[in-house]
XYZ file of C-alpha atoms in Angstrom:
272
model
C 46.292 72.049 53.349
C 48.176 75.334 52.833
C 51.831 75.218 52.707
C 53.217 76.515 56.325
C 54.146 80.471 55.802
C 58.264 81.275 55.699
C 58.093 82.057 59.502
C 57.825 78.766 60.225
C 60.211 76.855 57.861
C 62.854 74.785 58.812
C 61.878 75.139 62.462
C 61.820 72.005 64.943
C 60.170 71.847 68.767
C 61.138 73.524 71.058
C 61.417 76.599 70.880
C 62.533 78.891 73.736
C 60.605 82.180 73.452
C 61.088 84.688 75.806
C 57.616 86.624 76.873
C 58.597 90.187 76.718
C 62.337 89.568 76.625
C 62.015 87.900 80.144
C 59.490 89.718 82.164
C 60.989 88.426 85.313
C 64.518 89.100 84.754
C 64.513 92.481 83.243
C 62.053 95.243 82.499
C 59.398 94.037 80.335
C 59.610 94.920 76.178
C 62.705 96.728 76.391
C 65.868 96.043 74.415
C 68.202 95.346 77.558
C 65.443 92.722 78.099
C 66.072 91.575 74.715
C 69.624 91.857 74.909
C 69.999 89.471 77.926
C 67.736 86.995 76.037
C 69.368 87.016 73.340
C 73.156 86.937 74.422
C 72.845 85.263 77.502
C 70.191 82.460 77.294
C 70.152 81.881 73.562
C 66.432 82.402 73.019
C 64.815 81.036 69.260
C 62.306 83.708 69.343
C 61.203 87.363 71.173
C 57.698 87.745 72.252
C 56.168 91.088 72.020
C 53.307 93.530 72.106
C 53.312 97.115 70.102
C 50.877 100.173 70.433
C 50.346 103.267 67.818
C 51.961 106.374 69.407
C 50.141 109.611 68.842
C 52.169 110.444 66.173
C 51.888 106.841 63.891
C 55.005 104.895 65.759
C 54.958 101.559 66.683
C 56.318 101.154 69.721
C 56.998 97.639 71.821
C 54.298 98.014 75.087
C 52.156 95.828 76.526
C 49.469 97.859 78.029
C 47.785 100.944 77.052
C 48.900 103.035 80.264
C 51.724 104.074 81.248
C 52.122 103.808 85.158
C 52.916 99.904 85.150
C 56.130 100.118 83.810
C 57.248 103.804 83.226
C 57.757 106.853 85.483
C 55.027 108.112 82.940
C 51.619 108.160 83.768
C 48.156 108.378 81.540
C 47.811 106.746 77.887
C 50.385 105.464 76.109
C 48.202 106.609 72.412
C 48.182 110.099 74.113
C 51.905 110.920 73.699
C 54.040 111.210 70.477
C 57.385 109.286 70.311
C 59.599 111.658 71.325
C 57.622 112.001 74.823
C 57.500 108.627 75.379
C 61.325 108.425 74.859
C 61.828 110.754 77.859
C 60.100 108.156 80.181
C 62.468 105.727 82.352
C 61.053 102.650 80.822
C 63.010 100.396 83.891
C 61.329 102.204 86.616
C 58.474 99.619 87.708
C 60.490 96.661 87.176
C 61.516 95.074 90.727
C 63.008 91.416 91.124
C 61.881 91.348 95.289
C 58.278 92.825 95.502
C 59.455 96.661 95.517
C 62.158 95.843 97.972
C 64.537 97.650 95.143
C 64.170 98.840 91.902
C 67.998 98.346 89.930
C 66.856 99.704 86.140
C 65.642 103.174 87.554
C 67.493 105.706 86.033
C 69.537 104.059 84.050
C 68.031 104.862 80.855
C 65.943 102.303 79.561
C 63.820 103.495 77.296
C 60.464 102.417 75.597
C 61.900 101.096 72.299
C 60.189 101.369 68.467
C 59.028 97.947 66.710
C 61.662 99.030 64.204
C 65.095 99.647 66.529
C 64.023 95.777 67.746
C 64.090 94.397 64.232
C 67.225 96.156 63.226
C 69.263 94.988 66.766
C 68.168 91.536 65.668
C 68.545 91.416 62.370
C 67.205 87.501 61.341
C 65.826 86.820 64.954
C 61.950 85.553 64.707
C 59.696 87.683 66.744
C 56.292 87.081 67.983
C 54.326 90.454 67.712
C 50.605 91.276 69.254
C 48.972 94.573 68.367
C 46.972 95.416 71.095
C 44.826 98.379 70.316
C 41.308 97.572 68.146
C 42.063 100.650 66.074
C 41.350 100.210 62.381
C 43.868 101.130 60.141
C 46.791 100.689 62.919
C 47.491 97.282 61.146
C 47.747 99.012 58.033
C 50.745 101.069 60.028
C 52.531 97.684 60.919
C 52.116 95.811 57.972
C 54.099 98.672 56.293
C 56.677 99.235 58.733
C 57.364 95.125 58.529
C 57.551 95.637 54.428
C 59.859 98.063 54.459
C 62.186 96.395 57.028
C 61.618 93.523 55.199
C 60.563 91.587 58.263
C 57.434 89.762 57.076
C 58.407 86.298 56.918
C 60.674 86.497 60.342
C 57.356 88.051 62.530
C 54.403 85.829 63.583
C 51.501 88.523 63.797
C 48.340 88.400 65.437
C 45.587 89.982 68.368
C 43.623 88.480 71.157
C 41.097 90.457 69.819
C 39.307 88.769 66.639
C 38.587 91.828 64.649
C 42.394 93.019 64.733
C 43.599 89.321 64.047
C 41.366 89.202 61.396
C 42.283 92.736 59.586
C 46.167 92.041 60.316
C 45.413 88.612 58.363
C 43.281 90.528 55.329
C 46.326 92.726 55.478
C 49.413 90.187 55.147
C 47.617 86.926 54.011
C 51.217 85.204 53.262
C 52.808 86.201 56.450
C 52.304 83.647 59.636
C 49.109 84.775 61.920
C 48.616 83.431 65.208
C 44.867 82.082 66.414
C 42.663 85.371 67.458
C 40.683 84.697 71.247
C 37.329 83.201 69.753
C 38.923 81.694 67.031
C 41.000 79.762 69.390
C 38.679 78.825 71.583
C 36.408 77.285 68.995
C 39.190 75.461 68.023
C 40.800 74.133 71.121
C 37.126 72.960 72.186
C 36.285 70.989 69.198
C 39.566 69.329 69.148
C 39.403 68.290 72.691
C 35.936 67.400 72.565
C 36.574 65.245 69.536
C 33.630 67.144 67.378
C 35.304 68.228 64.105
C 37.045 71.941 64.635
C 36.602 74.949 62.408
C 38.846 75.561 59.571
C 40.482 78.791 59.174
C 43.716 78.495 56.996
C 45.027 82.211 57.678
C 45.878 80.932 61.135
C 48.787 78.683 61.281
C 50.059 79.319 65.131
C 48.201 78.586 68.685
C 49.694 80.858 70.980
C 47.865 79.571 74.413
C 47.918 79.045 77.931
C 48.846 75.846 79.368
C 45.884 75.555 82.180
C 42.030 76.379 81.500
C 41.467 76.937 85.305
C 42.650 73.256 86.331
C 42.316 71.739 83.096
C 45.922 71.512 81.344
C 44.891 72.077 77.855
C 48.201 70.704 75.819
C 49.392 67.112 75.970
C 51.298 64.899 73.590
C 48.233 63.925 72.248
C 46.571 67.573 71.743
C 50.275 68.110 69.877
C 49.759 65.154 67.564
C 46.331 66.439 66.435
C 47.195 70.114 65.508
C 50.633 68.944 63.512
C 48.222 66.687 61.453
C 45.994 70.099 60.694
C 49.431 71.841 59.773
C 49.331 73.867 63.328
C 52.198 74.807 65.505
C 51.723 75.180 68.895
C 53.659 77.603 71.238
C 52.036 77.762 74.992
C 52.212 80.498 77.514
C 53.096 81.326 80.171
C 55.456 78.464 81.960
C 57.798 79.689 84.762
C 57.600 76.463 85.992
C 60.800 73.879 85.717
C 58.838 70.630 86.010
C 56.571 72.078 83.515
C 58.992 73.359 80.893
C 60.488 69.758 80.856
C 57.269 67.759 80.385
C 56.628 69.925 77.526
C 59.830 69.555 76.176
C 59.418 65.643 76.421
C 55.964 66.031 74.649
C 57.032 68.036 71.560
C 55.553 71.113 72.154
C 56.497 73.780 69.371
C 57.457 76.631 71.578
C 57.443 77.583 75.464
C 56.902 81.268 76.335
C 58.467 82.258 79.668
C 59.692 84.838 81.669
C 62.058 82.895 82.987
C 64.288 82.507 79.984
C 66.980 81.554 82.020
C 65.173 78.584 83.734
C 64.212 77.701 80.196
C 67.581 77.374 78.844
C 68.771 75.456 81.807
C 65.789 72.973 81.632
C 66.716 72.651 77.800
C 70.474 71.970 77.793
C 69.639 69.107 80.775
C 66.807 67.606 78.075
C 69.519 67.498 75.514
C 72.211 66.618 77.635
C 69.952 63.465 78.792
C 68.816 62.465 75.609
């Protein structure tokens, strides 16, 4: 078995992850997001997705427009950093349906991959590159050497072909579990046939429910610790569900309630 990348040393279930800083509570992938995370609810580790500007930034989006979130509209790949820094990156984000909108104008900002790293110097992150653009990985896996990030960022893609060039890329650095790659797993370990072996992924970022089906259970948990997998699941906004996978042993919980999360965390604690 291969020894478990630096990313994941010394690190014990569970972890409280905030997807995209805390979707719910803040606008998405920005550093106030972060911020609150961070200082307020105490989270072990960021989530986050980065796209290639026009002009070879990284930059921490999710999606590859612009309308969602910004005051911008068209393709995020379109614009150069500088253009993208003019956009109010707090205009979408509402906590009532659009009843009122309390980031507009009050200049949050699309941030770069590297101003995240240097605010939280030491803080693990969970990074997705989104686009399937060859030689964009190339453009991480350099900006992550020269912050010196590698071994505090958990890389990886939905898409197989980017997970798999990210992986050729940084074979020492922690990779999570590409789409297909996933699923082939995940099936053959709940259908009790022997699952593929692929040691450049150590991490199974995944949802909790396949339609009705809740795919992780103490058991499930057992199983990929004995392959030398950690398992972080996605994404629970759900109290009664953040606590019974606390009580199981689940590696991490993604949320975008990371205040729900902490609360639900100090009362496991508390009661154990």
């Amino acid at each position: 078995m291969r020894a478990p990348p630096a990313f994941l040393r010394g690190l014990r279930p569970t972890l409280h992850i905030s997807h995209r800083g805390g979707a719910l509570l803040a606008p998405e992938n920005t550093l106030e997001a972060f911020r609150q995370a961070v200082e307020r609810f105490r989270t072990d580790m960021l989530e986050l997705d980065v796209h290639v500007t026009r002009d070879g930034e990284i930059v921490v989006a999710h999606d590859d427009t612009l309308q969602r979130c910004t005051d911008g509209i068209g393709q995020l790949a379109a614009l150069s950093l500088s253009e993208l820094k003019r956009l109010d990156a707090g205009y979408g984000f509402t906590p009532d349906e659009g009843q009122t909108f309390p980031f507009r104008g009050r200049g949050v900002r699309i941030p770069t991959l590297r101003e995240v790293l240097r605010a939280f110097p030491g803080l693990r992150l969970n990074v997705e590159l989104k686009p399937d653009v060859p030689g964009q990985e190339e453009l991480l896996a350099r900006l992550l050497e020269d912050e010196g990030a590698v071994d505090r960022v958990c890389l990886g893609s939905e898409q197989d072909a980017v997970g798999e060039r990210l992986a050729a890329r940084l074979p020492d650095a922690c990779h999570f579990y590409p789409r297909e790659a996933l699923a082939a797993l995940v099936i053959g370990m709940r259908s009790g046939e022997p699952p593929p072996e692929d040691p450049r992924y150590t991490v199974l970022d995944m949802p909790l429910y396949f339609g009705e089906v809740r795919l992780v259970d103490a058991q499930f948990l057992r199983e990929c610790a004995e392959r030398g997998k950690w398992v972080n699941v996605w994404t629970v906004d759900d109290a009664a569900e953040m606590t019974r996978l606390i009580e199981e042993g689940v590696g991490g919980i993604m949320t975008d309630r990371p205040d729900l999360l902490r609360q639900r965390m100090d009362a496991t604690t508390k009661a154990g």
